[in-house]
Amino acid sequence: MSAVQVSFEISPIFQRITTGLDPERARAEVTARIHAQGAAVPDDLIDEIAAEYQKVSTMLADTGVLYSGSCFGQFDGDWSMGSLTIGVQPLAYRDPEVAIAGMTKILAAEHGRHADVSALTLPCGQATLVIRQSPDLRLPAEFSDSGEDLPIDVAQLQAFIPVPPSSVPGAQTLVTVTFSTPSTDHWADYCELLVPLLNSIRFRPAREAELGAPSGAPAPEASPAPSLAGGPTAAFG
């Protein structure tokens, strides 16, 4: 299997997540980011965001990913948050198109009517796209007024991309992009950020990068920052 270097451009509204944070340091980092925006956020909301941030930080330290970032801001005056992860893993395949057909069929059967699963052509190659809204996350009973666990809707987009041999001969690598947000009312706004990201992904042999071949280094700060304002409406899948 050939080593693959993945390049991509990420909107600067996403900030890279620090791995391995304990709860105290996670809250301090979240608070600093909020204050840097000059925002007045209630303590209970900061606690909620910090708890989720710390969970993700711990998970990343355990698993390792290419990139993980989070965003927190406002769309038309409403607070919103989301998380983005880009990872790689081995995948045995002869032809990316055959791999995509298989993944699309399997994921469509797995998610059923609860997700929109389709094949997608990106500049970097073929991908399987999964868009779903799930109440898998739950607010514990001790924090709810009803005294019962409450489901929390989470909208998620995942793109599964087998690296084409035309980009990296001998590649047996699957790149996965995952974006999740509990701010489901802002799904269309986030889609406007995710489409340029997916279109920016490129692959090349890692050896070329080591030898100083031009371009291709991950550039999460390279894109101009879009404002957190609503744009054209895009339907949730």
XYZ file of N, CA and C in Angstrom:
711
model
N 0.847 -1.198 0.000
C 0.000 0.000 0.000
C 0.877 1.240 0.000
N 0.623 2.147 -0.937
C 1.386 3.389 -1.011
C 0.853 4.396 -0.001
N 1.791 5.111 0.638
C 1.391 6.157 1.574
C 0.779 7.330 0.797
N -0.286 7.890 1.355
C -1.040 8.942 0.672
C -0.963 10.246 1.459
N -0.680 11.333 0.744
C -0.758 12.647 1.353
C -2.059 13.295 0.893
N -2.827 13.813 1.831
C -4.125 14.415 1.552
C -4.032 15.918 1.783
N -4.432 16.705 0.789
C -4.476 18.150 0.958
C -5.921 18.614 0.884
N -6.232 19.695 1.547
C -7.604 20.210 1.583
C -7.577 21.642 2.092
N -8.648 22.373 1.830
C -8.797 23.747 2.295
C -10.049 23.836 3.165
N -9.887 24.384 4.358
C -10.971 24.448 5.333
C -11.261 25.899 5.689
N -12.515 26.237 5.767
C -12.901 27.598 6.155
C -12.301 27.951 7.510
N -11.782 29.168 7.662
C -11.197 29.579 8.945
C -12.194 29.678 10.098
N -13.490 29.512 9.842
C -14.403 29.511 10.997
C -14.198 28.248 11.833
N -13.583 27.212 11.223
C -13.249 26.010 11.987
C -11.902 26.215 12.668
N -11.835 25.854 13.938
C -10.586 25.900 14.682
C -10.184 24.486 15.063
N -8.906 24.198 14.866
C -8.417 22.845 15.129
C -8.633 22.474 16.594
N -9.088 21.259 16.829
C -9.340 20.770 18.180
C -8.040 20.252 18.785
N -7.718 20.717 19.971
C -6.551 20.240 20.696
C -6.853 18.863 21.281
N -5.945 17.926 21.108
C -6.195 16.571 21.587
C -5.734 16.390 23.029
N -6.385 15.456 23.733
C -5.961 15.046 25.067
C -6.224 16.043 26.183
N -7.253 16.882 26.045
C -7.552 17.871 27.081
C -8.345 17.248 28.233
N -8.038 17.682 29.469
C -8.877 17.314 30.596
C -10.032 18.320 30.670
N -11.083 18.064 31.475
C -12.245 18.949 31.508
C -11.908 20.413 31.816
N -10.977 20.641 32.729
C -10.645 22.021 33.107
C -10.007 22.778 31.944
N -9.059 22.132 31.275
C -8.392 22.798 30.157
C -9.325 22.933 28.960
N -10.251 21.974 28.780
C -11.218 22.072 27.693
C -12.127 23.278 27.897
N -12.581 23.491 29.145
C -13.448 24.638 29.412
C -12.685 25.945 29.223
N -11.420 25.965 29.643
C -10.612 27.172 29.495
C -10.436 27.527 28.016
N -10.212 26.508 27.179
C -10.021 26.766 25.756
C -11.314 27.231 25.103
N -12.424 26.594 25.450
C -13.717 27.009 24.908
C -14.036 28.440 25.334
N -13.818 28.749 26.592
C -14.102 30.094 27.101
C -13.249 31.137 26.382
N -11.976 30.824 26.163
C -11.083 31.769 25.490
C -11.543 32.040 24.062
N -11.991 30.993 23.368
C -12.453 31.179 21.993
C -13.714 32.025 21.945
N -14.607 31.786 22.891
C -15.855 32.562 22.925
C -15.556 34.020 23.228
N -14.698 34.276 24.205
C -14.358 35.650 24.569
C -13.626 36.361 23.435
N -12.848 35.603 22.651
C -12.141 36.205 21.524
C -13.104 36.743 20.480
N -14.319 36.180 20.451
C -15.341 36.670 19.536
C -16.144 37.826 20.130
N -15.843 38.168 21.382
C -16.589 39.233 22.034
C -18.029 38.849 22.319
N -18.248 37.552 22.508
C -19.616 37.060 22.688
C -19.958 36.927 24.166
N -21.225 37.175 24.480
C -21.739 36.965 25.832
C -22.547 35.673 25.824
N -21.977 34.613 26.387
C -22.603 33.295 26.361
C -22.874 32.843 27.786
N -24.081 32.363 28.084
C -24.397 31.886 29.440
C -23.463 30.771 29.884
N -23.184 30.725 31.194
C -22.264 29.716 31.737
C -22.736 28.296 31.462
N -24.053 28.063 31.523
C -24.536 26.701 31.306
C -24.295 26.249 29.863
N -24.365 27.192 28.919
C -24.088 26.838 27.531
C -22.591 26.590 27.335
N -21.755 27.376 28.013
C -20.310 27.142 27.955
C -19.980 25.760 28.522
N -20.626 25.399 29.636
C -20.393 24.077 30.235
C -20.764 22.964 29.257
N -21.885 23.133 28.563
C -22.346 22.114 27.617
C -21.365 21.969 26.456
N -20.928 23.098 25.917
C -19.991 23.068 24.791
C -18.658 22.478 25.229
N -18.176 22.889 26.408
C -16.894 22.403 26.910
C -16.908 20.894 27.140
N -18.024 20.372 27.631
C -18.131 18.936 27.875
C -18.020 18.150 26.569
N -18.704 18.634 25.522
C -18.634 17.962 24.234
C -17.239 18.090 23.632
N -16.649 19.266 23.813
C -15.301 19.503 23.280
C -14.292 18.568 23.931
N -14.414 18.378 25.236
C -13.488 17.512 25.949
C -13.634 16.053 25.511
N -14.867 15.611 25.257
C -15.096 14.247 24.791
C -14.406 14.007 23.452
N -14.590 14.970 22.532
C -13.968 14.846 21.216
C -12.450 14.880 21.338
N -11.932 15.769 22.185
C -10.487 15.889 22.388
C -9.894 14.573 22.873
N -10.571 13.907 23.798
C -10.104 12.621 24.321
C -10.150 11.541 23.250
N -11.228 11.519 22.484
C -11.371 10.527 21.418
C -10.259 10.670 20.388
N -9.933 11.907 20.016
C -8.898 12.138 19.017
C -7.537 11.671 19.509
N -7.276 11.891 20.784
C -6.003 11.448 21.351
C -5.881 9.926 21.285
N -7.014 9.232 21.375
C -7.004 7.768 21.375
C -6.932 7.170 19.973
N -7.521 7.849 18.978
C -7.659 7.257 17.652
C -6.713 7.848 16.621
N -6.468 9.147 16.670
C -5.614 9.801 15.687
C -6.349 10.047 14.377
N -6.337 11.293 13.876
C -6.975 11.668 12.623
C -6.083 12.683 11.913
N -6.354 12.914 10.619
C -5.615 13.929 9.879
C -5.934 15.329 10.382
N -7.223 15.587 10.562
C -7.648 16.915 10.990
C -8.966 16.787 11.741
N -9.108 17.581 12.787
C -10.400 17.705 13.452
C -10.543 19.139 13.931
N -11.681 19.730 13.668
C -11.909 21.109 14.072
C -13.340 21.315 14.504
N -13.586 22.422 15.176
C -14.928 22.765 15.622
C -15.202 24.222 15.287
N -16.470 24.560 15.220
C -16.855 25.948 15.000
C -17.968 26.308 15.980
N -17.972 27.560 16.377
C -19.006 28.058 17.276
C -19.217 29.532 16.965
N -20.431 29.887 16.595
C -20.710 31.268 16.227
C -22.200 31.487 16.070
N -22.555 32.494 15.285
C -23.956 32.841 15.127
C -24.342 32.907 13.656
N -25.513 32.403 13.346
C -26.160 32.594 12.062
C -27.387 33.463 12.320
N -27.374 34.664 11.786
C -28.514 35.572 11.946
C -28.942 35.698 13.408
N -27.948 35.787 14.301
C -28.237 36.012 15.716
C -28.470 34.767 16.531
N -28.514 33.595 15.906
C -28.734 32.341 16.633
C -27.406 31.611 16.819
N -27.132 31.139 18.051
C -25.905 30.417 18.322
C -25.912 29.074 17.617
N -24.746 28.676 17.126
C -24.641 27.452 16.349
C -23.264 26.845 16.562
N -23.185 25.510 16.468
C -21.908 24.832 16.644
C -21.862 23.583 15.772
N -20.647 23.153 15.443
C -20.478 21.950 14.645
C -19.064 21.415 14.790
N -18.841 20.189 14.333
C -17.512 19.579 14.398
C -17.203 18.901 13.072
N -15.919 18.914 12.708
C -15.471 18.387 11.431
C -14.253 17.489 11.649
N -14.270 16.317 11.025
C -13.144 15.388 11.127
C -12.789 14.854 9.750
N -11.488 14.760 9.474
C -10.990 14.148 8.246
C -10.013 13.055 8.655
N -10.315 11.825 8.276
C -9.479 10.702 8.687
C -9.156 9.773 7.542
N -8.200 8.886 7.764
C -7.816 7.886 6.758
C -7.748 6.515 7.411
N -8.002 5.490 6.623
C -7.888 4.121 7.103
C -7.635 3.207 5.910
N -7.033 2.043 6.141
C -6.782 1.111 5.032
C -8.096 0.563 4.474
N -8.118 0.325 3.174
C -9.273 -0.289 2.522
C -8.771 -1.073 1.316
N -9.111 -2.352 1.240
C -8.683 -3.183 0.112
C -9.682 -3.046 -1.031
N -9.214 -2.607 -2.200
C -10.083 -2.473 -3.373
C -9.224 -2.489 -4.631
N -9.808 -2.973 -5.727
C -9.110 -2.963 -7.017
C -9.504 -1.741 -7.831
N -10.774 -1.387 -7.760
C -11.302 -0.284 -8.567
C -12.129 0.623 -7.657
N -11.825 1.924 -7.580
C -12.602 2.817 -6.716
C -14.089 2.834 -7.045
N -14.444 2.728 -8.325
C -15.856 2.758 -8.697
C -16.602 1.546 -8.151
N -15.940 0.390 -8.180
C -16.557 -0.807 -7.614
C -16.689 -0.654 -6.099
N -15.662 -0.105 -5.462
C -15.715 0.124 -4.013
C -16.851 1.072 -3.655
N -17.022 2.136 -4.446
C -18.092 3.106 -4.196
C -19.458 2.450 -4.346
N -19.626 1.651 -5.394
C -20.907 0.969 -5.602
C -21.232 0.067 -4.420
N -20.230 -0.655 -3.919
C -20.454 -1.542 -2.779
C -20.779 -0.775 -1.512
N -20.006 0.286 -1.221
C -20.263 1.072 -0.015
C -21.625 1.755 -0.066
N -21.977 2.272 -1.234
C -23.269 2.954 -1.371
C -24.417 1.987 -1.098
N -24.316 0.778 -1.635
C -25.361 -0.228 -1.432
C -25.448 -0.644 0.029
N -24.292 -0.894 0.655
C -24.263 -1.350 2.052
C -24.779 -0.266 2.997
N -24.320 0.980 2.802
C -24.730 2.072 3.695
C -26.204 2.425 3.506
N -26.717 2.317 2.281
C -28.133 2.575 2.042
C -28.987 1.546 2.772
N -28.549 0.285 2.746
C -29.276 -0.765 3.452
C -29.170 -0.580 4.958
N -28.005 -0.141 5.431
C -27.795 0.030 6.866
C -28.650 1.153 7.445
N -28.716 2.273 6.729
C -29.435 3.435 7.257
C -30.903 3.477 6.855
N -31.264 2.738 5.798
C -32.653 2.697 5.377
C -33.183 4.075 5.008
N -34.407 4.343 5.438
C -35.053 5.615 5.084
C -34.597 6.766 5.977
N -33.701 6.494 6.917
C -33.265 7.536 7.834
C -32.084 8.341 7.299
N -31.642 8.028 6.085
C -30.509 8.752 5.513
C -30.642 8.807 3.997
N -29.999 9.811 3.408
C -29.892 9.929 1.961
C -28.490 9.469 1.590
N -28.380 8.334 0.896
C -27.088 7.752 0.531
C -26.971 7.751 -0.990
N -25.861 8.307 -1.513
C -25.710 8.397 -2.957
C -24.243 8.400 -3.339
N -23.974 8.085 -4.611
C -22.623 8.188 -5.162
C -22.423 9.610 -5.671
N -21.201 10.104 -5.531
C -20.903 11.493 -5.856
C -19.551 11.556 -6.565
N -19.459 12.406 -7.596
C -18.192 12.619 -8.281
C -17.581 13.928 -7.806
N -16.400 13.830 -7.195
C -15.659 15.001 -6.738
C -14.439 15.201 -7.640
N -13.826 16.381 -7.611
C -12.602 16.572 -8.404
C -11.502 15.564 -8.073
N -11.469 15.078 -6.819
C -10.421 14.133 -6.416
C -10.774 12.687 -6.732
N -12.047 12.417 -7.098
C -12.440 11.044 -7.382
C -13.877 10.760 -6.963
N -14.265 9.481 -7.003
C -15.606 9.055 -6.643
C -15.762 8.982 -5.124
N -16.982 9.233 -4.659
C -17.253 9.196 -3.221
C -18.659 8.669 -2.974
N -18.837 8.117 -1.784
C -20.178 7.800 -1.290
C -20.549 8.872 -0.277
N -21.708 9.486 -0.466
C -22.160 10.570 0.398
C -23.346 10.098 1.231
N -23.259 10.305 2.552
C -24.333 9.929 3.468
C -24.759 11.177 4.240
N -26.031 11.532 4.129
C -26.578 12.680 4.863
C -27.739 12.168 5.705
N -27.652 12.426 7.003
C -28.703 11.914 7.878
C -28.927 12.830 9.067
N -30.088 12.676 9.658
C -30.423 13.383 10.891
C -30.842 12.336 11.912
N -30.148 12.334 13.055
C -30.326 11.250 14.005
C -30.450 11.774 15.432
N -31.365 11.205 16.229
C -31.459 11.547 17.654
C -30.637 10.614 18.531
N -29.484 10.166 18.008
C -28.666 9.206 18.765
C -28.126 9.800 20.058
N -27.824 11.101 20.036
C -27.361 11.744 21.258
C -28.542 12.004 22.179
N -28.318 11.878 23.487
C -29.409 12.071 24.430
C -28.939 12.947 25.587
N -29.836 13.840 26.022
C -29.576 14.654 27.201
C -29.949 13.824 28.420
N -28.983 13.576 29.353
C -29.269 12.743 30.526
C -30.432 13.279 31.351
N -31.156 12.371 31.990
C -32.367 12.731 32.743
C -32.099 13.787 33.801
N -30.906 13.742 34.442
C -30.641 14.688 35.525
C -30.539 16.127 35.046
N -30.409 16.309 33.723
C -30.296 17.664 33.184
C -31.560 18.127 32.459
N -32.585 17.291 32.451
C -33.813 17.660 31.752
C -34.934 17.976 32.738
N -35.833 18.879 32.325
C -36.951 19.279 33.182
C -37.922 18.129 33.425
N -38.025 17.217 32.450
C -38.981 16.117 32.570
C -38.466 14.984 33.457
N -37.164 14.978 33.755
C -36.590 13.889 34.524
C -36.365 12.640 33.706
N -36.455 12.745 32.376
C -36.219 11.619 31.484
C -35.150 11.991 30.463
N -34.468 10.961 29.929
C -33.517 11.216 28.862
C -34.240 11.834 27.666
N -33.617 12.852 27.059
C -34.224 13.510 25.914
C -33.336 13.343 24.694
N -33.920 12.948 23.534
C -33.118 12.830 22.314
C -32.698 14.205 21.805
N -31.493 14.272 21.238
C -30.988 15.505 20.648
C -30.719 15.242 19.176
N -31.452 15.913 18.306
C -31.251 15.719 16.879
C -29.869 16.210 16.471
N -29.180 15.407 15.682
C -27.871 15.766 15.155
C -27.892 15.521 13.648
N -27.554 16.539 12.878
C -27.441 16.397 11.432
C -25.997 16.052 11.099
N -25.808 15.121 10.176
C -24.460 14.663 9.867
C -24.283 14.439 8.373
N -23.126 14.821 7.876
C -22.715 14.534 6.502
C -21.417 13.748 6.559
N -21.356 12.641 5.813
C -20.132 11.865 5.687
C -19.848 11.601 4.219
N -18.600 11.786 3.833
C -18.144 11.452 2.486
C -17.038 10.413 2.604
N -17.216 9.276 1.932
C -16.236 8.190 1.941
C -15.556 8.158 0.571
N -14.229 8.371 0.533
C -13.518 8.551 -0.727
C -12.340 7.580 -0.828
N -12.445 6.542 -1.662
C -11.267 5.689 -1.901
C -10.266 6.455 -2.769
N -9.013 6.493 -2.366
C -8.002 7.225 -3.131
C -7.791 6.539 -4.480
N -7.961 7.260 -5.602
C -7.815 6.639 -6.926
C -6.364 6.259 -7.226
N -6.123 5.096 -7.841
C -4.759 4.723 -8.259
C -4.160 5.723 -9.240
N -5.021 6.459 -9.967
C -4.506 7.464 -10.895
C -3.820 8.608 -10.160
N -4.196 8.834 -8.902
C -3.557 9.874 -8.087
C -2.377 9.316 -7.313
N -2.568 8.117 -6.723
C -1.511 7.465 -5.941
C -1.483 5.991 -6.333
N -0.577 5.601 -7.232
C -0.492 4.183 -7.633
C -0.312 3.268 -6.427
N -1.128 2.227 -6.391
C -1.028 1.266 -5.292
C -1.760 1.673 -4.036
N -2.466 2.800 -4.075
C -3.192 3.260 -2.884
C -4.272 2.266 -2.496
N -4.369 1.995 -1.211
C -5.436 1.177 -0.638
C -5.913 1.920 0.597
N -6.409 3.125 0.357
C -6.711 4.055 1.446
C -8.086 4.669 1.270
N -8.851 4.694 2.353
C -10.159 5.335 2.369
C -10.063 6.616 3.186
N -10.455 7.734 2.592
C -10.509 9.015 3.299
C -11.968 9.293 3.658
N -12.201 9.642 4.910
C -13.560 9.897 5.383
C -13.662 11.306 5.949
N -14.611 12.071 5.426
C -14.901 13.412 5.930
C -16.229 13.347 6.679
N -16.231 13.795 7.929
C -17.447 13.748 8.747
C -17.717 15.113 9.358
N -18.904 15.638 9.106
C -19.343 16.875 9.754
C -20.629 16.598 10.510
N -20.696 17.050 11.771
C -21.897 16.863 12.593
C -22.257 18.168 13.280
N -23.551 18.404 13.435
C -24.005 19.586 14.158
C -25.341 19.311 14.837
N -25.510 19.767 16.089
C -26.821 19.702 16.726
C -27.680 20.895 16.320
N -27.087 21.850 15.607
C -27.803 23.061 15.172
C -28.446 22.788 13.818
N -29.461 21.935 13.825
C -30.036 21.453 12.578
C -30.727 22.556 11.772
N -31.142 23.638 12.417
C -31.770 24.739 11.690
C -30.783 25.451 10.776
N -29.498 25.236 10.993
C -28.470 25.925 10.217
C -27.800 24.998 9.200
N -28.448 23.899 8.881
C -27.855 22.917 7.988
C -27.481 23.522 6.640
N -28.350 24.349 6.069
C -28.062 24.942 4.760
C -26.828 25.833 4.812
N -26.669 26.558 5.915
C -25.501 27.435 6.051
C -24.210 26.617 6.094
N -24.243 25.494 6.812
C -23.054 24.654 6.901
C -22.738 23.992 5.565
N -23.763 23.653 4.793
C -23.521 23.042 3.489
C -22.711 23.970 2.593
N -22.922 25.270 2.743
C -22.164 26.224 1.938
C -20.670 26.199 2.275
N -20.318 25.731 3.464
C -18.918 25.609 3.852
C -18.336 24.249 3.471
N -19.197 23.222 3.465
C -18.719 21.863 3.228
C -18.469 21.579 1.752
N -19.270 22.169 0.870
C -19.092 21.917 -0.563
C -17.706 22.357 -1.047
N -17.245 23.579 -0.718
C -15.880 23.951 -1.131
C -14.805 23.049 -0.529
N -15.008 22.597 0.707
C -14.048 21.684 1.321
C -13.934 20.403 0.518
N -15.064 19.764 0.220
C -15.044 18.507 -0.524
C -14.415 18.694 -1.907
N -14.695 19.836 -2.541
C -14.140 20.087 -3.870
C -12.641 20.397 -3.835
N -12.110 20.732 -2.659
C -10.689 21.097 -2.554
C -9.777 19.900 -2.288
N -10.340 18.748 -1.926
C -9.520 17.594 -1.543
C -8.700 17.084 -2.734
N -7.420 16.848 -2.465
C -6.521 16.299 -3.480
C -5.626 15.242 -2.838
N -5.151 14.278 -3.659
C -4.270 13.211 -3.182
C -2.985 13.186 -4.013
N -1.900 12.777 -3.373
C -0.667 12.488 -4.078
C 0.186 11.582 -3.204
N 1.167 10.893 -3.799
C 2.031 10.019 -2.994
C 2.762 10.806 -1.918
N 2.806 10.250 -0.730
C 3.479 10.943 0.365
C 4.942 11.168 0.056
N 5.564 10.271 -0.714
C 6.974 10.405 -1.058
C 7.232 11.696 -1.829
N 6.301 12.097 -2.693
C 6.454 13.339 -3.447
C 6.495 14.536 -2.509
N 5.651 14.503 -1.481
C 5.629 15.607 -0.530
C 6.951 15.704 0.213
N 7.507 14.532 0.564
C 8.780 14.520 1.283
C 9.900 15.089 0.430
N 9.806 14.908 -0.901
C 10.855 15.390 -1.801
C 10.641 16.834 -2.219
N 9.543 17.438 -1.708
C 9.326 18.855 -1.970
C 8.602 19.148 -3.264
N 7.765 18.225 -3.734
C 6.968 18.503 -4.920
C 6.045 19.671 -4.640
N 5.742 20.507 -5.643
C 4.959 21.716 -5.401
C 3.529 21.435 -4.978
N 3.037 22.299 -4.141
C 1.636 22.321 -3.713
C 1.285 21.075 -2.920
N 0.003 21.032 -2.445
C -0.540 19.837 -1.842
C -0.511 19.770 -0.346
N 0.155 20.658 0.373
C 0.151 20.580 1.835
C -1.204 20.964 2.370
N -1.703 20.269 3.410
C -2.992 20.644 3.980
C -2.997 22.120 4.350
N -4.045 22.828 3.953
C -4.093 24.273 4.168
C -5.404 24.692 4.800
N -5.635 24.301 6.057
C -6.906 24.632 6.680
C -7.127 26.123 6.858
N -6.089 26.938 6.757
C -6.254 28.380 6.911
C -6.236 29.109 5.575
N -6.227 28.368 4.451
C -5.992 29.011 3.173
C -7.214 29.695 2.588
N -8.398 29.223 2.926
C -9.591 29.777 2.320
C -9.994 31.083 2.970
N -10.583 32.019 2.200
C -11.099 33.232 2.812
C -12.255 32.902 3.733
N -12.382 33.640 4.812
C -13.406 33.346 5.812
C -14.767 33.841 5.347
N -15.752 32.943 5.194
C -17.103 33.393 4.906
C -17.738 33.913 6.171
N -18.705 34.789 6.027
C -19.369 35.281 7.229
C -20.375 34.241 7.684
N -20.663 34.232 8.973
C -21.678 33.317 9.494
C -23.043 33.951 9.259
N -23.456 33.929 8.034
C -24.755 34.502 7.674
C -25.450 33.542 6.746
N -26.756 33.544 6.796
C -27.517 32.613 5.981
C -27.362 32.888 4.501
N -27.327 31.825 3.703
C -27.230 31.954 2.261
C -28.412 31.258 1.621
N -28.279 30.822 0.374
C -29.377 30.130 -0.303
C -29.781 28.881 0.473
N -31.037 28.587 0.464
C -31.539 27.429 1.184
C -31.175 26.139 0.480
N -30.698 25.153 1.244
C -30.425 23.822 0.703
C -31.181 22.819 1.577
N -31.923 21.920 0.936
C -32.767 20.995 1.698
C -31.920 19.981 2.440
N -32.329 19.645 3.637
C -31.661 18.568 4.390
C -32.113 17.244 3.812
N -31.094 16.355 3.636
C -31.374 15.069 2.996
C -32.145 14.153 3.873
